[in-house]
Short mmCIF file of N, CA, C and O in Angstrom, two decimals:
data_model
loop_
_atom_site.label_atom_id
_atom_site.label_comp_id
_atom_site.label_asym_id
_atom_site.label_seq_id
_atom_site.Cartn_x
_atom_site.Cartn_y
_atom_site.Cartn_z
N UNK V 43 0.83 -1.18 0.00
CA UNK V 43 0.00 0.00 0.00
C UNK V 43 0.88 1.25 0.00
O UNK V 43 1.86 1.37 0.74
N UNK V 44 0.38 2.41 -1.08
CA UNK V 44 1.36 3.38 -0.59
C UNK V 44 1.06 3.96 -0.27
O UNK V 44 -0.15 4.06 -0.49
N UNK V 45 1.65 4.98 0.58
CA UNK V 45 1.92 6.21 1.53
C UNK V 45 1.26 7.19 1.00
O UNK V 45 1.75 7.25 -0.13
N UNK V 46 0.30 8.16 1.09
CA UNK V 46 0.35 9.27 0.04
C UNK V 46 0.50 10.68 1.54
O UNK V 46 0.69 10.11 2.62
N UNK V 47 0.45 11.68 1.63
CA UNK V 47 0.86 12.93 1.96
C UNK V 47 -0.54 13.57 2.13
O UNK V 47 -1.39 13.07 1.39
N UNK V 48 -0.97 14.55 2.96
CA UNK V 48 -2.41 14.52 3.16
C UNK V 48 -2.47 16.14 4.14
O UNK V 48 -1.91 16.18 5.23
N UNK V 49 -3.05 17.12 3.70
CA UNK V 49 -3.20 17.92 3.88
C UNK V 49 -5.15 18.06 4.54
O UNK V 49 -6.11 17.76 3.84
N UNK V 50 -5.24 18.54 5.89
CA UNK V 50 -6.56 18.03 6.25
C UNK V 50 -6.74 19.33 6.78
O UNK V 50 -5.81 19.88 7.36
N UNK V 51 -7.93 19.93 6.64
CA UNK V 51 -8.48 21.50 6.96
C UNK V 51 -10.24 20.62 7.65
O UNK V 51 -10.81 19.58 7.34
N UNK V 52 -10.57 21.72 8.69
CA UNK V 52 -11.73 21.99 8.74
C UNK V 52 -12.42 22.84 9.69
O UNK V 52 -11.70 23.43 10.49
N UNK V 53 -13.66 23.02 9.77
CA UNK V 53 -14.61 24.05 9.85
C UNK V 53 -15.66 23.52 10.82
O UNK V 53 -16.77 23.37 10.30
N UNK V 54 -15.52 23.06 12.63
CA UNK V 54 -17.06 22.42 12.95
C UNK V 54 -17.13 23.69 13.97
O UNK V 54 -16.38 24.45 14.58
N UNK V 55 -18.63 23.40 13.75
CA UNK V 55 -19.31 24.73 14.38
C UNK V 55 -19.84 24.59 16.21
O UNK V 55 -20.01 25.54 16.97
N UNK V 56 -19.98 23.20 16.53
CA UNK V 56 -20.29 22.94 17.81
C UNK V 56 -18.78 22.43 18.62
O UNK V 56 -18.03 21.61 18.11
N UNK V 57 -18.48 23.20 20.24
CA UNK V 57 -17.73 22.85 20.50
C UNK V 57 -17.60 21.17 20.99
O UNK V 57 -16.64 20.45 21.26
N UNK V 58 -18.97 20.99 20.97
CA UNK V 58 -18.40 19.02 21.72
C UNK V 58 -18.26 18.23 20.42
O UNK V 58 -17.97 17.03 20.50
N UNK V 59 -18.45 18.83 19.18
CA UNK V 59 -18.25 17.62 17.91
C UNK V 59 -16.51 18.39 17.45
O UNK V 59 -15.65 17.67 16.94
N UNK V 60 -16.32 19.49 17.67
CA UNK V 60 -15.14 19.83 18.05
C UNK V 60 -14.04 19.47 18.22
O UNK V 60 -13.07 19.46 17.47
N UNK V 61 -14.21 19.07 19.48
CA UNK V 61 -13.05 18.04 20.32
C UNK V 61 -13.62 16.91 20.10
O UNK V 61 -12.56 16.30 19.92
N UNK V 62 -14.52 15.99 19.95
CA UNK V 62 -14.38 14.94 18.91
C UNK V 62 -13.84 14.94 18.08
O UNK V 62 -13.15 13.92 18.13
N UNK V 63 -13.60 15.62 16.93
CA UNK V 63 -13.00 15.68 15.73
C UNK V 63 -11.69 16.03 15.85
O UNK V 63 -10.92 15.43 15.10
N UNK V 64 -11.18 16.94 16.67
CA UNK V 64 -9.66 17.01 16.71
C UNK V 64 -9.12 15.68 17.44
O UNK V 64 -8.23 15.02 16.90
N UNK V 65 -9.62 15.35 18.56
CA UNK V 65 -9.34 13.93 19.26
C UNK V 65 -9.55 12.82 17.99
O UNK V 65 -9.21 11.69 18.34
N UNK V 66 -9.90 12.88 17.03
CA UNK V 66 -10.03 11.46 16.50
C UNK V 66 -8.98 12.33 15.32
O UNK V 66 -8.28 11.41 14.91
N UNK V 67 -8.65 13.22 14.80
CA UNK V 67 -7.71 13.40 14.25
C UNK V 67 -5.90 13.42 14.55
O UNK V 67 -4.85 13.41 13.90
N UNK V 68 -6.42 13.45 16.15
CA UNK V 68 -4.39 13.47 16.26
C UNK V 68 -4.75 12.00 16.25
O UNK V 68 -3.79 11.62 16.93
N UNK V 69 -5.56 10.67 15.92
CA UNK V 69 -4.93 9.80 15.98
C UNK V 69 -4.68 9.10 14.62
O UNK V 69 -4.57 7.89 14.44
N UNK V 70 -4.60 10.11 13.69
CA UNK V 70 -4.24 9.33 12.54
C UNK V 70 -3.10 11.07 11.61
O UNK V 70 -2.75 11.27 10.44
N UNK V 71 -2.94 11.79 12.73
CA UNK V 71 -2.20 13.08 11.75
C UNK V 71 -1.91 14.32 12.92
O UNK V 71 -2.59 14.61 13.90
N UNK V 72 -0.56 14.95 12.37
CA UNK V 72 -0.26 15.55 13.33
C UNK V 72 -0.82 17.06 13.09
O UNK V 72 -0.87 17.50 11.94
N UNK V 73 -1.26 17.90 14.25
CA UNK V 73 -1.56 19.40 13.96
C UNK V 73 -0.58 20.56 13.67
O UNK V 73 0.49 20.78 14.23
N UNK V 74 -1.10 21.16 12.78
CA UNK V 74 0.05 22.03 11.91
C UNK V 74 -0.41 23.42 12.99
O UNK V 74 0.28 24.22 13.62
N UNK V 75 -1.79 23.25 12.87
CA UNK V 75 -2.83 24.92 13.40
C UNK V 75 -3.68 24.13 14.11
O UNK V 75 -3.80 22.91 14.16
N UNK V 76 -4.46 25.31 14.86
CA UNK V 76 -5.72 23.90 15.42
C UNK V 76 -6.72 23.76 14.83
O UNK V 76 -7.74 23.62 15.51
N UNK V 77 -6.83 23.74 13.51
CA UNK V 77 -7.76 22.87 12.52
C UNK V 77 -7.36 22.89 11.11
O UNK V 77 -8.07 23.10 10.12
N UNK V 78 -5.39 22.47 11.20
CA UNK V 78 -5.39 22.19 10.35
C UNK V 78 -4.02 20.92 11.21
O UNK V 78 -3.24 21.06 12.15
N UNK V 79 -4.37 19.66 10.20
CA UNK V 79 -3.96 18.33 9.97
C UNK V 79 -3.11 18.46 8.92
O UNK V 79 -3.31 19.22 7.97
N UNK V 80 -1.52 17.24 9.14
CA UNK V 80 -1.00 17.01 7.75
C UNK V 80 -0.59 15.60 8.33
O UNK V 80 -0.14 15.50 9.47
N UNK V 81 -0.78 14.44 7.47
CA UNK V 81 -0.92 12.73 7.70
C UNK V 81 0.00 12.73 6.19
O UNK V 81 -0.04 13.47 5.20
N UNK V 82 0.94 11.37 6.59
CA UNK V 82 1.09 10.53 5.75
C UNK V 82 0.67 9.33 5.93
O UNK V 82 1.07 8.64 6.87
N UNK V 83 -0.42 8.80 4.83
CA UNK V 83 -1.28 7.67 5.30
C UNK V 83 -1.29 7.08 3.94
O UNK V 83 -0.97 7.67 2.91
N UNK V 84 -1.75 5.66 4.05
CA UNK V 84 -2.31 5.23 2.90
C UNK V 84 -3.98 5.69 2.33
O UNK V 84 -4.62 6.45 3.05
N UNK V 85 -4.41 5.34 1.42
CA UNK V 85 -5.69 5.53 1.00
C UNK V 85 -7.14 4.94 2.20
O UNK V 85 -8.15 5.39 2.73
N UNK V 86 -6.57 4.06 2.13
CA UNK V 86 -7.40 2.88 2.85
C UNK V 86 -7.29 3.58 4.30
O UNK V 86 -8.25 3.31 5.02
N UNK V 87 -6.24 4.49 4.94
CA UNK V 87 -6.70 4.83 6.49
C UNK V 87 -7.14 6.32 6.26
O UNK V 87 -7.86 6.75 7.16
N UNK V 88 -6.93 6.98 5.49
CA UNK V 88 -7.60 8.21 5.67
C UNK V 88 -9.34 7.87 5.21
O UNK V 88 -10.29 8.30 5.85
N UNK V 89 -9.42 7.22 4.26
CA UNK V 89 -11.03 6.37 4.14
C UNK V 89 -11.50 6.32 5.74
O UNK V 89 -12.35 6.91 6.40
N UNK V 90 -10.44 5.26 6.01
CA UNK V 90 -11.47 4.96 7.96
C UNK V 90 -11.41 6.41 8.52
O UNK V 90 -12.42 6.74 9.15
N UNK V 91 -10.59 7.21 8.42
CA UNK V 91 -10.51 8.06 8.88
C UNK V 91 -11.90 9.29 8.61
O UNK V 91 -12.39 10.00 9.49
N UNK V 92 -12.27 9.25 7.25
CA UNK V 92 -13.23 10.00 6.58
C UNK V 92 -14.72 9.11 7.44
O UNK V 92 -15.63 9.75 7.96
N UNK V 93 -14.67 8.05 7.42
CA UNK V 93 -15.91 7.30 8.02
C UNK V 93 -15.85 7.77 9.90
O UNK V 93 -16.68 8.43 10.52
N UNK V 94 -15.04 7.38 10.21
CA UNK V 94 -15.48 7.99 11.38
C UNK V 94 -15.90 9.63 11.60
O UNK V 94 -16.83 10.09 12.26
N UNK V 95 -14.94 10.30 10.84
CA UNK V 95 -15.72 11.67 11.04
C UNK V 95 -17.22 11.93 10.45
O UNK V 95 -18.02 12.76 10.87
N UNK V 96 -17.38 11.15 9.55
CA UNK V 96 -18.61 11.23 9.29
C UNK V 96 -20.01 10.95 10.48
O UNK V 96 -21.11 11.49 10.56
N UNK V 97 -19.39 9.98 11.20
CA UNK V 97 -20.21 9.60 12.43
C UNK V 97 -20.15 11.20 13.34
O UNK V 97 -20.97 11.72 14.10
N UNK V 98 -19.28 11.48 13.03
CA UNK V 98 -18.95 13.12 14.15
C UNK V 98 -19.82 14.05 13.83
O UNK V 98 -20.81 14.40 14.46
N UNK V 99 -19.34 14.51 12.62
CA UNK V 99 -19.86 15.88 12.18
C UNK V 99 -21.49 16.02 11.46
O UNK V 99 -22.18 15.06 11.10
N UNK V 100 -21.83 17.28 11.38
CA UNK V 100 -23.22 18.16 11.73
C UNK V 100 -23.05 18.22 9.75
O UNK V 100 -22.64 19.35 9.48
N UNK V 101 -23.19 17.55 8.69
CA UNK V 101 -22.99 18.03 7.43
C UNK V 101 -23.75 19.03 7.24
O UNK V 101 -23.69 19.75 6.24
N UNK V 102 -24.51 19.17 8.14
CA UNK V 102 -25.74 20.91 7.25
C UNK V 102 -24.50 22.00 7.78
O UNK V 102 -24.41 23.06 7.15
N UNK V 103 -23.54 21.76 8.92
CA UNK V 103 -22.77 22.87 9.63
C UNK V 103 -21.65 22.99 9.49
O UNK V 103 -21.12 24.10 9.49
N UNK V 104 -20.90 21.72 9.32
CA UNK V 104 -19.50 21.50 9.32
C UNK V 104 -18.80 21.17 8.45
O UNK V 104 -19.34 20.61 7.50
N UNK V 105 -17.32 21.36 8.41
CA UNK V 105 -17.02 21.05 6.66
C UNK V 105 -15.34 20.51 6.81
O UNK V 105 -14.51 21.15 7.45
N UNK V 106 -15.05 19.31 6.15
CA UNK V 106 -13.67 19.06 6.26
C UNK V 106 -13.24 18.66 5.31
O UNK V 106 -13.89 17.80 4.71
N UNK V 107 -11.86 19.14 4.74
CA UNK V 107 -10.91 19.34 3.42
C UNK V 107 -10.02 18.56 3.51
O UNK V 107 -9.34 18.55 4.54
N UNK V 108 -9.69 17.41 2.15
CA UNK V 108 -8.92 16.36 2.47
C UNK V 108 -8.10 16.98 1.64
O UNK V 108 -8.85 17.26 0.70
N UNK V 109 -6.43 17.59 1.22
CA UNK V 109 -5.93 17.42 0.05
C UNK V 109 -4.82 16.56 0.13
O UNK V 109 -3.88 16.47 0.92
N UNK V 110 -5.20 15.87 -1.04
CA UNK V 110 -3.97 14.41 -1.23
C UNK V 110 -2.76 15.57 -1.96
O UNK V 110 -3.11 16.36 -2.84
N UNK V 111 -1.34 15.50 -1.43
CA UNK V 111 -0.51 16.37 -1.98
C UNK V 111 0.60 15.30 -2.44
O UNK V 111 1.08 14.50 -1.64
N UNK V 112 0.97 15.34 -3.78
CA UNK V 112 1.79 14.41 -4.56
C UNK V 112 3.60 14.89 -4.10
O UNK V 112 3.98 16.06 -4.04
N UNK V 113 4.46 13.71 -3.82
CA UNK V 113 5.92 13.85 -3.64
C UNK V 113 6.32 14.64 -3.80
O UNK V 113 7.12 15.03 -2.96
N UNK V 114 6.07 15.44 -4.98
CA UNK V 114 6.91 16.88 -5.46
C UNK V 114 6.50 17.69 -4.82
O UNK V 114 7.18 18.61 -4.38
N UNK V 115 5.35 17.54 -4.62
CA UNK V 115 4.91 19.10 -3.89
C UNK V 115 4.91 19.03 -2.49
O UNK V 115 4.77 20.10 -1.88
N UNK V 116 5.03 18.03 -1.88
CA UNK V 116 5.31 17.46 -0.49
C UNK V 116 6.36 17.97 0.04
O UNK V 116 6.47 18.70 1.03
N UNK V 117 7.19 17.51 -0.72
CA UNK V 117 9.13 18.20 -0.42
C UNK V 117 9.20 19.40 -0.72
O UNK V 117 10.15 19.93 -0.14
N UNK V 118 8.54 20.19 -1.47
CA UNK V 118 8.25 21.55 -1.79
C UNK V 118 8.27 22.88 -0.71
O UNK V 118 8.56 24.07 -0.88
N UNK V 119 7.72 21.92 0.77
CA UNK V 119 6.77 22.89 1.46
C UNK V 119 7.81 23.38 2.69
O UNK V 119 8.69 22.64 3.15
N UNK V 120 7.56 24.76 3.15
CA UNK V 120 8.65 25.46 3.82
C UNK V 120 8.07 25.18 5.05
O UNK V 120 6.86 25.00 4.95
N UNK V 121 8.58 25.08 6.32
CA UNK V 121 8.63 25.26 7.24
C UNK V 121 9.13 26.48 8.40
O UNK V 121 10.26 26.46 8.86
N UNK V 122 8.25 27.36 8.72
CA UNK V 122 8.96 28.87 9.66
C UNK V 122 8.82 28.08 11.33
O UNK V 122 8.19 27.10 11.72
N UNK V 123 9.57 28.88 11.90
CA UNK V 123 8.38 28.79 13.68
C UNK V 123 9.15 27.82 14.16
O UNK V 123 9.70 27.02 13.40
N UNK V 124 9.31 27.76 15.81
CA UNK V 124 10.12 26.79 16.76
C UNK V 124 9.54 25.33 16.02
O UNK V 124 8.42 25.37 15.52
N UNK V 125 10.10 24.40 15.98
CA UNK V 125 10.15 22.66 15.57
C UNK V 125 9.80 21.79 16.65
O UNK V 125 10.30 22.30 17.66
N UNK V 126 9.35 20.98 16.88
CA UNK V 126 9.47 19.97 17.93
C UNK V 126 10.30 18.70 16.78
O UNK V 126 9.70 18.31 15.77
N UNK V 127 11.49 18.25 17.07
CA UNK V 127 12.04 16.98 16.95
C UNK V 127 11.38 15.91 16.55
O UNK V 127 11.56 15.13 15.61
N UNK V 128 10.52 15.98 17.47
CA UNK V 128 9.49 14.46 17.42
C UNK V 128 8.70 14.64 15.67
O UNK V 128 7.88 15.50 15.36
N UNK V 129 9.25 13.59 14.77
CA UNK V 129 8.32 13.47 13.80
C UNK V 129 8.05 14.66 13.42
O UNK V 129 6.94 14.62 12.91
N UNK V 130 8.54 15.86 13.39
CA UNK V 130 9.19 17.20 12.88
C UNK V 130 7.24 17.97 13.39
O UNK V 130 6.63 18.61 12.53
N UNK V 131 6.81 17.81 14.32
CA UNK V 131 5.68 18.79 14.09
C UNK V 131 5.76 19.97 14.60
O UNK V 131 6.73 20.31 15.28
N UNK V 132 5.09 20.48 14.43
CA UNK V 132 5.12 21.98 15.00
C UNK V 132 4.28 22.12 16.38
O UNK V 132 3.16 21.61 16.52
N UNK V 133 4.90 22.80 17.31
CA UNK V 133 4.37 23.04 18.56
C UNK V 133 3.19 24.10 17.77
O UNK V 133 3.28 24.90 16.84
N UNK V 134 1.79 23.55 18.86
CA UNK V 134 0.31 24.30 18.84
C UNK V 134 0.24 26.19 18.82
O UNK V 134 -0.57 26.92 18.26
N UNK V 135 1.40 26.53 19.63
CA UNK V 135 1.15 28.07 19.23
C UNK V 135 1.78 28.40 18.07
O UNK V 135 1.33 29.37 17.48
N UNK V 136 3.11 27.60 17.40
CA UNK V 136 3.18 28.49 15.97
C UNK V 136 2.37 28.26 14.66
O UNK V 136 1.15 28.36 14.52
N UNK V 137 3.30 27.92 13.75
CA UNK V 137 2.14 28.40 12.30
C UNK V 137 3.50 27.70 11.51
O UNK V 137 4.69 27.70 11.80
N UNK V 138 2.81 27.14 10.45
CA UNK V 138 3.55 26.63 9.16
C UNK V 138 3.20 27.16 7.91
O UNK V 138 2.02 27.29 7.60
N UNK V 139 4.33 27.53 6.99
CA UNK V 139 3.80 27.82 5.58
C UNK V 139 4.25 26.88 4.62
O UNK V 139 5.44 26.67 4.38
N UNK V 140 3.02 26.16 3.92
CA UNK V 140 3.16 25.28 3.01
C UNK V 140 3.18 25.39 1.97
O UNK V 140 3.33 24.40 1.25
#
């Protein structure tokens, strides 16, 4: 299975489907912002991943952005702002430019 690169945005409007949705997102992708996600996953887990949020979210209210980003443009992307080591993410108060 391969790996693909995964750029994840979204928009929920109630705070308890909220923290559902960020809680079921750090477990498949790390936070760039606090509602924005970047995963390297295969097809098949961001799918489970899309099904469970579906169980979460309000679709008349809420809205979440999958973009699959291809190798080239993956390695492309700059990084500003203090680093955490671990699996290169970015600590919650700064900001990344991709």
């Amino acid at each position: 299975m391969e790996v693909k690169h995964w750029l994840i945005v979204y928009d929920i409007r109630d705070t308890k489907r909220l923290v559902k949705v960020s809680k079921c997102m750090e477990s498949y992708a790390w936070r760039i912002q606090k509602s924005v996600f970047e995963s390297s996953a295969t097809t098949e887990t961001i799918g489970r991943l899309k099904r469970e949020l579906e169980r979460i979210i309000d679709a008349e209210e809420d809205f979440i952005l999958f973009f699959e980003i291809c190798e080239r443009d993956f390695q492309k992307k700059e990084k500003f702002g203090k680093m955490n080591n671990q699996n290169d993410k970015i600590i919650d108060e700064d900001y990344a430019i991709l």
